[in-house]
Coordinates of C-alpha atoms in Angstrom, one line a residue:
X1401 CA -30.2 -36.7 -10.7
X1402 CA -32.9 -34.2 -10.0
X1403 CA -31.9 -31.1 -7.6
X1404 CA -35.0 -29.6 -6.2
X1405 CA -33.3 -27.3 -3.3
X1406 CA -29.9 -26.2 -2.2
X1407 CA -29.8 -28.3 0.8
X1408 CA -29.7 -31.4 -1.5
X1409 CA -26.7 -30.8 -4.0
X1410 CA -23.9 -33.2 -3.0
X1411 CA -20.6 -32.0 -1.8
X1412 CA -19.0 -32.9 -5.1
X1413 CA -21.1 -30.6 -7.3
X1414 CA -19.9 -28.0 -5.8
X1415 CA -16.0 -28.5 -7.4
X1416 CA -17.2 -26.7 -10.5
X1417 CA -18.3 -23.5 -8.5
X1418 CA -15.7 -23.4 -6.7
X1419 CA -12.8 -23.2 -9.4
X1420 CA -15.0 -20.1 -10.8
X1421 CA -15.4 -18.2 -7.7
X1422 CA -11.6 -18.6 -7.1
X1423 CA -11.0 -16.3 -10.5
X1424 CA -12.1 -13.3 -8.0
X1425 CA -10.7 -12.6 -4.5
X1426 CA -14.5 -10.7 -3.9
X1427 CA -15.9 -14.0 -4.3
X1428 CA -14.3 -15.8 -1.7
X1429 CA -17.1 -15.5 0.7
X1430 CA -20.0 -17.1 -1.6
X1431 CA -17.3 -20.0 -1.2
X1432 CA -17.5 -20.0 2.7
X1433 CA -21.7 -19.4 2.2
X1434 CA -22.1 -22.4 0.2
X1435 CA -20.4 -24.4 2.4
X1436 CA -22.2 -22.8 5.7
X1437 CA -25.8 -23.5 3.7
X1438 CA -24.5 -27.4 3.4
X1439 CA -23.7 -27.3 7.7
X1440 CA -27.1 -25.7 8.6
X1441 CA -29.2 -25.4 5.2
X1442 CA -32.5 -23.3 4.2
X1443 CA -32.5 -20.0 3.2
X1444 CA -31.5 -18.4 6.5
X1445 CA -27.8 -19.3 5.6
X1446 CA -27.7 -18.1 2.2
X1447 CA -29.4 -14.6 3.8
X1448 CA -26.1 -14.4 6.1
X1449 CA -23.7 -15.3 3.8
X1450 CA -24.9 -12.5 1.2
X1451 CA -24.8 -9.8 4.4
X1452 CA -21.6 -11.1 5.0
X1453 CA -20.2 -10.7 1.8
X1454 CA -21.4 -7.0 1.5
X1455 CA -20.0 -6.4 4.8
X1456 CA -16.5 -7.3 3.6
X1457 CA -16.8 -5.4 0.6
X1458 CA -17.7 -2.7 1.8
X1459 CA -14.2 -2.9 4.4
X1460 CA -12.9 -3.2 1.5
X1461 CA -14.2 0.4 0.1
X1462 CA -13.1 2.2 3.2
X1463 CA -9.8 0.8 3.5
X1464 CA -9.1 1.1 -0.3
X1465 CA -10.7 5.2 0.3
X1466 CA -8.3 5.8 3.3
X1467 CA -4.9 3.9 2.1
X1468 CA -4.8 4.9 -1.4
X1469 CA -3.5 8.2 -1.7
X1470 CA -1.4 8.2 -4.7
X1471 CA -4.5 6.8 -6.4
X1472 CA -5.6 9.8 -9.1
X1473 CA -9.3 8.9 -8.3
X1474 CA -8.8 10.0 -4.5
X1475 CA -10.2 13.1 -3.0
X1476 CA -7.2 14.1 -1.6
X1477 CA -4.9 13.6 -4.8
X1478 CA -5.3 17.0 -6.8
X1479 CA -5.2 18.3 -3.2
X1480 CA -2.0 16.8 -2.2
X1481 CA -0.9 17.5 -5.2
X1482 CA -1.3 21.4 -5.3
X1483 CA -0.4 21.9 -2.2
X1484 CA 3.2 20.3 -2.2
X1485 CA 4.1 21.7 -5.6
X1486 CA 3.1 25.1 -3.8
X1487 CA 5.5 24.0 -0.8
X1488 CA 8.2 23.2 -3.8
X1489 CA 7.8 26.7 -5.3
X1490 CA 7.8 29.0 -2.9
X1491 CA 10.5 26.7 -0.9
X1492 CA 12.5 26.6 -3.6
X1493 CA 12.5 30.3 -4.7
X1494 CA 12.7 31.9 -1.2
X1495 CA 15.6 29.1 -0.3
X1496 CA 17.3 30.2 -3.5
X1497 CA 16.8 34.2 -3.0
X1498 CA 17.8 34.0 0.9
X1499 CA 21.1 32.0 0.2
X1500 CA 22.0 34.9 -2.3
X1501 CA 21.0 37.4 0.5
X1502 CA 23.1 35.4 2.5
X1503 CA 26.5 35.6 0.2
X1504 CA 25.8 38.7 -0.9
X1505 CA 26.0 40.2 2.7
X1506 CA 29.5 38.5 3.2
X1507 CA 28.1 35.4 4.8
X1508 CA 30.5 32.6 3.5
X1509 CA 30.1 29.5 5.8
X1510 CA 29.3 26.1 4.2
X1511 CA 28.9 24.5 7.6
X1512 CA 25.6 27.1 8.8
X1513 CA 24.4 26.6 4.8
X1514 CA 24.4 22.5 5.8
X1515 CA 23.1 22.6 8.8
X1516 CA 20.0 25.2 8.0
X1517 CA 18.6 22.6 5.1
X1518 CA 18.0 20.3 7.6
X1519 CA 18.1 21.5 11.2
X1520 CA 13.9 22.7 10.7
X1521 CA 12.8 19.1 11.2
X1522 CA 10.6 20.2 14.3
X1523 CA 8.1 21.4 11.6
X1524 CA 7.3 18.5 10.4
X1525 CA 5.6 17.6 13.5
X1526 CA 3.1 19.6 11.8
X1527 CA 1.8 17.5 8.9
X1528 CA 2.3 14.6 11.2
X1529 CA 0.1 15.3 13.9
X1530 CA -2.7 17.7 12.7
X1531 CA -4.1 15.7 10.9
X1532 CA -5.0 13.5 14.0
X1533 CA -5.5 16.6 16.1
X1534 CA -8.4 17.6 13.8
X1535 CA -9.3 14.4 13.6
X1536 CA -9.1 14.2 9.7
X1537 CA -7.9 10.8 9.8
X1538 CA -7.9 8.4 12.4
X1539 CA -4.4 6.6 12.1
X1540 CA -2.3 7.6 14.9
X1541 CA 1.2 9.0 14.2
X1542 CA 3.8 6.0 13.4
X1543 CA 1.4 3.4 14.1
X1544 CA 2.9 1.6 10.6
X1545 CA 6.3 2.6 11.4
X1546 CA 8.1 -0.8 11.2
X1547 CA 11.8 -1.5 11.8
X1548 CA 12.8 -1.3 8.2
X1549 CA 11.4 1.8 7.4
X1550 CA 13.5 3.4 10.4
X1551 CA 17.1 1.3 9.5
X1552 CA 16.2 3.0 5.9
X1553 CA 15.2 6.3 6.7
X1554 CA 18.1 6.5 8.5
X1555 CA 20.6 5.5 5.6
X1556 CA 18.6 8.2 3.7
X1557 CA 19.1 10.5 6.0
X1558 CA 22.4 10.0 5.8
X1559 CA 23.4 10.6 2.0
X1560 CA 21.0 13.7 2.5
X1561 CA 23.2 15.1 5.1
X1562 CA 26.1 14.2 2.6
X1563 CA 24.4 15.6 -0.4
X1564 CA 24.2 19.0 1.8
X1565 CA 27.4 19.2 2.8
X1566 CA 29.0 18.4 -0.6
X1567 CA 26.4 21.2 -2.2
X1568 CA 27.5 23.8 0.3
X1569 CA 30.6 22.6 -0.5
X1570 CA 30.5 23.6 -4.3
X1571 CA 28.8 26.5 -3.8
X1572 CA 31.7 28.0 -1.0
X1573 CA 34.2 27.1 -3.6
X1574 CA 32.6 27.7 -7.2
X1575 CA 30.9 30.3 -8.7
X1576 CA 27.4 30.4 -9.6
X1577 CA 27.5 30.0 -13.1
X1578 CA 30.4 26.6 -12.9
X1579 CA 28.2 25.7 -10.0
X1580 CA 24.3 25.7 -12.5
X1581 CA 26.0 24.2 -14.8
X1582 CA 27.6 21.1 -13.3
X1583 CA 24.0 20.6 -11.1
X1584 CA 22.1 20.6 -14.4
X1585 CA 23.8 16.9 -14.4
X1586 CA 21.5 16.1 -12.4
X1587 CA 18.3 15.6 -13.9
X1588 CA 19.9 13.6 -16.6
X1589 CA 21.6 11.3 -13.4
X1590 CA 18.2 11.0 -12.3
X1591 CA 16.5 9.9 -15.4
X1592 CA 19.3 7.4 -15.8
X1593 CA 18.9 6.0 -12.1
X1594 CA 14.9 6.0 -12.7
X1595 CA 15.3 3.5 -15.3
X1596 CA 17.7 1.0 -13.6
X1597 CA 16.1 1.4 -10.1
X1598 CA 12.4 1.7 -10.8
X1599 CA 12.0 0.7 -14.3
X1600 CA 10.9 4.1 -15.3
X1601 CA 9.9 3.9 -18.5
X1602 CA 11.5 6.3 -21.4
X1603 CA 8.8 8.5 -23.8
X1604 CA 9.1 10.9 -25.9
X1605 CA 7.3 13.1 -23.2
X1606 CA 10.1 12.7 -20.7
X1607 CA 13.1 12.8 -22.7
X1608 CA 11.9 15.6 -24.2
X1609 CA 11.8 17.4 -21.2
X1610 CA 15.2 16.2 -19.6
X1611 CA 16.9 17.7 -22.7
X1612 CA 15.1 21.0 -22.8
X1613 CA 15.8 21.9 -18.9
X1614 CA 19.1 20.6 -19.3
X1615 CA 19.8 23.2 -22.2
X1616 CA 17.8 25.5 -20.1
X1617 CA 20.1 25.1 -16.9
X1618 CA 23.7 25.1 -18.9
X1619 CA 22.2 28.5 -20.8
X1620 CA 22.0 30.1 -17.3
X1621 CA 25.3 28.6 -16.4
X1622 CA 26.7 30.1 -19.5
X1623 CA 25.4 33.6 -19.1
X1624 CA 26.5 33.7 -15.4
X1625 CA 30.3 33.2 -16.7
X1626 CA 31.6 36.4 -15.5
X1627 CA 30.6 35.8 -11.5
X1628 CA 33.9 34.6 -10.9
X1629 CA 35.2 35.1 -7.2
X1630 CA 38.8 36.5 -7.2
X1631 CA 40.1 34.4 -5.0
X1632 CA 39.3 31.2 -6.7
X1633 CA 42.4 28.9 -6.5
X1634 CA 42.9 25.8 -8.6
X1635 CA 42.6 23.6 -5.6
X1636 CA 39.4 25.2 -4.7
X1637 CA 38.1 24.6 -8.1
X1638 CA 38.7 21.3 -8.4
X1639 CA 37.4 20.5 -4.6
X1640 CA 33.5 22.7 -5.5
X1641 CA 34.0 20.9 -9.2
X1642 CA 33.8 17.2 -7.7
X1643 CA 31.8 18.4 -4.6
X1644 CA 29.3 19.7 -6.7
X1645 CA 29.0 16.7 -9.1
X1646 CA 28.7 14.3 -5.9
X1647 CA 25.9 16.3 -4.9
X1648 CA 24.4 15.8 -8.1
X1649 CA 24.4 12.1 -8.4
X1650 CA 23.9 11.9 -4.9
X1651 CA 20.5 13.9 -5.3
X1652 CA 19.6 12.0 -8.7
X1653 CA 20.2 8.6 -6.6
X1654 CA 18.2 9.6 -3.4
X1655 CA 14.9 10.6 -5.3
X1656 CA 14.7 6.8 -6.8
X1657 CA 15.3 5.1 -3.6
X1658 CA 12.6 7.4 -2.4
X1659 CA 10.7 6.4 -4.5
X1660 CA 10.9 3.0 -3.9
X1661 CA 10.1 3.4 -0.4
X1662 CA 7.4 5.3 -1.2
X1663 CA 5.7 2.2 -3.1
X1664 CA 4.9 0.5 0.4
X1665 CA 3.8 4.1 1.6
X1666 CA 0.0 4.5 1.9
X1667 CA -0.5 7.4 3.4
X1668 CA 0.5 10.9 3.2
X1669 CA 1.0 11.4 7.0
X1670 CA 3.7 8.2 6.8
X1671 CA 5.7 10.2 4.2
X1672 CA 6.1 12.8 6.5
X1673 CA 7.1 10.6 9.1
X1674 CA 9.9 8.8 7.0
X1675 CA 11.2 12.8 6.2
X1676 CA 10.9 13.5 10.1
X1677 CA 13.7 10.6 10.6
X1678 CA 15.7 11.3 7.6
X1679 CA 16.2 15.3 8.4
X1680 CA 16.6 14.2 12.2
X1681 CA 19.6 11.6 10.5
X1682 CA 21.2 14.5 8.1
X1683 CA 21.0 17.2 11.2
X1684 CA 22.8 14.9 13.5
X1685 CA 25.3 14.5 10.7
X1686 CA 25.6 18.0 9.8
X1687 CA 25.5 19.0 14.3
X1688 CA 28.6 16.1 14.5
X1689 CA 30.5 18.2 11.7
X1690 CA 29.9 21.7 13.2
X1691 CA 31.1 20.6 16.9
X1692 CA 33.9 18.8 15.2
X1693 CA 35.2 22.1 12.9
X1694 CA 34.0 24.9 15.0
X1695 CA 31.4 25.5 13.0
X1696 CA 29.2 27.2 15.8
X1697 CA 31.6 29.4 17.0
X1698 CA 32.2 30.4 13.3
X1699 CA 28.2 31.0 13.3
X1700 CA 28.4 33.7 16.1
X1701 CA 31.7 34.9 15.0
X1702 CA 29.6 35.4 11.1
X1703 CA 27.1 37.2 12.9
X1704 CA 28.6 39.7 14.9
X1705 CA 31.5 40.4 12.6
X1706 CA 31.7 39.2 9.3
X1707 CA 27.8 40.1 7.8
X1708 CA 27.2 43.5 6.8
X1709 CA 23.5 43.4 8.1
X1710 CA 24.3 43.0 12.5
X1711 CA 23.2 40.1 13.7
X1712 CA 19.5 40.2 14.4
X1713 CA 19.0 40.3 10.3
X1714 CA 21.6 37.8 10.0
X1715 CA 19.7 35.1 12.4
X1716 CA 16.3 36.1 10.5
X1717 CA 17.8 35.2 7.3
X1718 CA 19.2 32.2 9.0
X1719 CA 15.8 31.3 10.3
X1720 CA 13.8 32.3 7.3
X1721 CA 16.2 30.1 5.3
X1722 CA 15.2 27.0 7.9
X1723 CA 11.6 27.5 6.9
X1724 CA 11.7 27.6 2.8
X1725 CA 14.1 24.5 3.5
X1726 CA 11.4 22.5 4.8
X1727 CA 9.3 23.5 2.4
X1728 CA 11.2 22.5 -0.5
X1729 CA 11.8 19.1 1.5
X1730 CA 7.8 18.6 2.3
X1731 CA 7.2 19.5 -1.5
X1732 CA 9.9 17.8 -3.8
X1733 CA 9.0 14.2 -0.7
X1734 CA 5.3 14.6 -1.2
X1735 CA 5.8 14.7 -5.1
X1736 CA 7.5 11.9 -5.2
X1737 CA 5.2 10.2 -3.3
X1738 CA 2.7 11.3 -5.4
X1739 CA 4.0 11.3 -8.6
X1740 CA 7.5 9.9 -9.4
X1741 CA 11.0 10.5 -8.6
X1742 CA 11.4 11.8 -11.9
X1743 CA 8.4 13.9 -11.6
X1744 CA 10.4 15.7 -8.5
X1745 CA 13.6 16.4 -10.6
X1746 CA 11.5 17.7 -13.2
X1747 CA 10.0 20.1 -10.9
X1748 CA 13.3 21.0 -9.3
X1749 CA 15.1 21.4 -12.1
X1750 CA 12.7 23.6 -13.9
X1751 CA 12.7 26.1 -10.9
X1752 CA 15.9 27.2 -11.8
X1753 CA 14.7 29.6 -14.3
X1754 CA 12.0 31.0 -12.1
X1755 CA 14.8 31.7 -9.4
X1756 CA 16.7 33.3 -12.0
X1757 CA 13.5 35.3 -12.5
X1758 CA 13.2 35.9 -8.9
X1759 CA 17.0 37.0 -8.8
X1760 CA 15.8 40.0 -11.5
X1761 CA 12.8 40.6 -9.8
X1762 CA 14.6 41.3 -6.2
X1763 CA 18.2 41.9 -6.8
X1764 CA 18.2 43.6 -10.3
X1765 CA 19.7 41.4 -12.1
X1766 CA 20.2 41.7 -15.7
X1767 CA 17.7 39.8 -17.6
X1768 CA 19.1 39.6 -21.6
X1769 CA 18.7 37.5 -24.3
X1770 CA 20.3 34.4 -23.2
X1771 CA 18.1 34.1 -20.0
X1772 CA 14.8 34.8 -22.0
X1773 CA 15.6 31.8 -24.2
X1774 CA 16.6 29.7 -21.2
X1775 CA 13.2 30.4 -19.5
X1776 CA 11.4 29.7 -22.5
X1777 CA 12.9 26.1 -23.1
X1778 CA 12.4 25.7 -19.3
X1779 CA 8.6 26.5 -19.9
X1780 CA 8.7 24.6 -22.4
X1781 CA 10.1 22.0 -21.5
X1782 CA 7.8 21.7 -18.1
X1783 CA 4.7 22.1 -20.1
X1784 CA 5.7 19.0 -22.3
X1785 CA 6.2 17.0 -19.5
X1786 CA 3.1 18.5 -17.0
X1787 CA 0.5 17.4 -20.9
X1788 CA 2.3 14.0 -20.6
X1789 CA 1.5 13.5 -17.4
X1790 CA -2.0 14.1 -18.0
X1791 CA -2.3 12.3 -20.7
X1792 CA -1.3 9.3 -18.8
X1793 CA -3.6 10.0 -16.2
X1794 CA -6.4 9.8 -18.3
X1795 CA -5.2 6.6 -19.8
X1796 CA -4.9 5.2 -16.2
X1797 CA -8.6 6.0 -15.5
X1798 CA -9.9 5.0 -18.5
X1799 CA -7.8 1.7 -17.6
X1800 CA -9.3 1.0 -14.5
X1801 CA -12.9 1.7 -15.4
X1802 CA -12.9 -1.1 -17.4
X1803 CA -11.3 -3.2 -14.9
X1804 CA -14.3 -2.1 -12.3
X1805 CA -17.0 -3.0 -15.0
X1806 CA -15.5 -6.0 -16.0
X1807 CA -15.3 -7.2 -12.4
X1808 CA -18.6 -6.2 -11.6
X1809 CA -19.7 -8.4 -14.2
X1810 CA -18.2 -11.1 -13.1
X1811 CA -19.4 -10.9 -9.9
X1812 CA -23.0 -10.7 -11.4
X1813 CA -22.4 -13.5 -13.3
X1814 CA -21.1 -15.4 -10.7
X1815 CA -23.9 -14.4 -7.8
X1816 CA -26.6 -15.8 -11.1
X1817 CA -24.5 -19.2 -10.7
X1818 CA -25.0 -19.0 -7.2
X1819 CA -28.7 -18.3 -7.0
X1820 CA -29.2 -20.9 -10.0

């Protein structure tokens, strides 16, 4: 049978077309066009159906520009990325220098060192709502903030307010160098957690790194040996030994289930949200503690008697420690949102010889032989891991320019069907 227009091909011919077009979700429109040029015919339909279809791809563009954040071809990536390893630098180091400002002064409560990591919450407001202020993006603050996210943010919330008390904890109890060493668990907890929650995949590149910081960490531990309190019981020991080792799993397990989370996460601003609720969940846990062991009373009682410094440096360093707290929050959520869980532990975890750097720097510490090799494994170590990551990244766009030109040509190929 002879087909001289469009208008004449019988419903049946079309079977063959339509089991091609259905190998591409972007073709699903020429369907619905060949269909709509069967109802009303001529070239007219086929005219809509093509300004249709570019219509809907180009939806498509914009919602694929604004939603896909942790996508390493967004603007905002290298950005994002930057600026909350910045956050988890300086957050981490001043948190780190101003809690040994804090002990060295006599301050000694573990309830005020829980209840500062958390209690700055109110600044996250910030990152939440700027962005709409200044109207950088258009999505209105929790807008996508279902029921599910808010039951888990909460749970979250509530092994972080855990994982702070039983840190504080370990630290009240053990000294620095027991204290390094039993934390520098953690990375290798994490690792172990990455693989059986999110299928994190084990390279040389990793691994490699996991082993040299964790050398790194027990080397600092090591040469800290002698910063032994005097009045450090067995009974203490034992309650800051097991504290401290629940605080380590308990961090390694929170940064996967983050990251899972983080999977149905689009956008930066929603990150920030979830952390909102999860340091609103650990504060309340951490207020409930210090109403119910006088730990605000002890607070005034710290101030006015017990630190060395009087009480308007005491609540500066007290405040000053809310800040970097935050900041080391914003930056170790938004690199797991970004990156991976074990990307965050990485990053953590190789900050501990840069606050041991920091502890020279400002409070004179000695700086021998040990802690030179440590840093230099840590560097190490970091480096391997930072190349690996980039390697993987170029892999990934290299990956998905291929895909792009071999869907474009199959679109091509089947918009010449079409027109045949």
């Amino acid at each position: 049978m002879e087909v001289t227009s469009t208008s004449q091909v019988p419903t049946q011919s079309h079977q063959p077309l339509t089991s091609m077009t259905a190998l591409k979700n972007n073709t699903r429109d020429i369907d619905e066009s060949i269909d709509q040029e069967e109802e009303e015919g001529g070239e007219e339909a086929h005219l809509s159906s093509s300004s249709s279809t570019m219509d809907n791809n180009n939806n498509n563009k914009m919602q694929q520009l604004h939603a896909d954040q942790k996508s390493t071809t967004n603007k905002r990536y290298m950005p994002l990325l930057v600026i909350n390893y910045l956050m988890l630098f300086v957050g981490s180091l001043s948190s780190s220098l101003l809690s040994k400002y804090y002990f060295n002064h006599k301050g000694s409560s573990k309830w005020v060192s829980t209840w500062v990591q958390s209690v700055g919450f109110p600044l996250l407001t910030i990152p939440i709502f700027l962005p709409y202020l200044l109207k950088i993006t258009k999505r209105k603050p929790f807008t996508d903030f279902n029921p599910k996210m808010l039951i888990f943010s909460i749970f979250l919330g509530l092994l972080l307010g855990l994982n702070n008390l039983l840190f504080s904890w370990g630290n009240a109890y053990l000294p620095v160098s027991t204290s390094a060493l039993l934390l520098s668990s953690q990375l290798v907890f994490n690792l172990v957690l990455s693989v059986i929650i999110v299928k994190q995949k084990i390279t040389f590149s990793n691994l490699n790194c996991v082993i040299l910081l964790t050398l790194s960490s027990i080397l600092i531990g090591l040469d800290s040996s002698h910063e032994k309190p005097s009045d450090l019981t067995r009974k203490k020991y034992f309650i800051g030994f097991f504290c401290t080792i629940g605080a380590g799993l308990l961090f390694a397990l929170n940064m996967p289930l983050l990251e899972t989370v983080y999977k149905r996460v689009y956008c930066y601003e929603m990150v920030m949200e979830m952390q909102l609720v999860i340091e609103i969940a650990a504060t309340a846990l951490a207020t409930i503690g210090m109403i119910y062991d006088g730990g605000f009373s002890e607070l005034k009682e710290e101030s006015h008697r017990v630190f060395d410094k009087g009480p308007t440096i005491y609540f500066v360093t007290v405040f000053a420690n809310v800040v970097t707290w935050q900041l080391c929050f914003m930056g170790t959520s938004g690199m797991v949102f970004l990156t991976s869980s074990l990307t965050g532990a990485v990053c953590m975890t190789a900050l501990v010889s840069m606050n041991v750097l920091g502890g020279v720097v400002v409070f004179r510490d000695v700086f021998g032989g040990v802690k030179a090799v440590a840093t230099v494994l840590c560097i190490w170590g970091f480096c391997s891991y930072v190349y690996g990551m980039y390697n993987k990244m170029v892999e990934q766009k290299a990956e998905m320019r291929k895909k792009n030109e071999s869907s474009t040509e199959m679109i091509h190929m089947v918009n010449g069907v079409v027109s045949y």
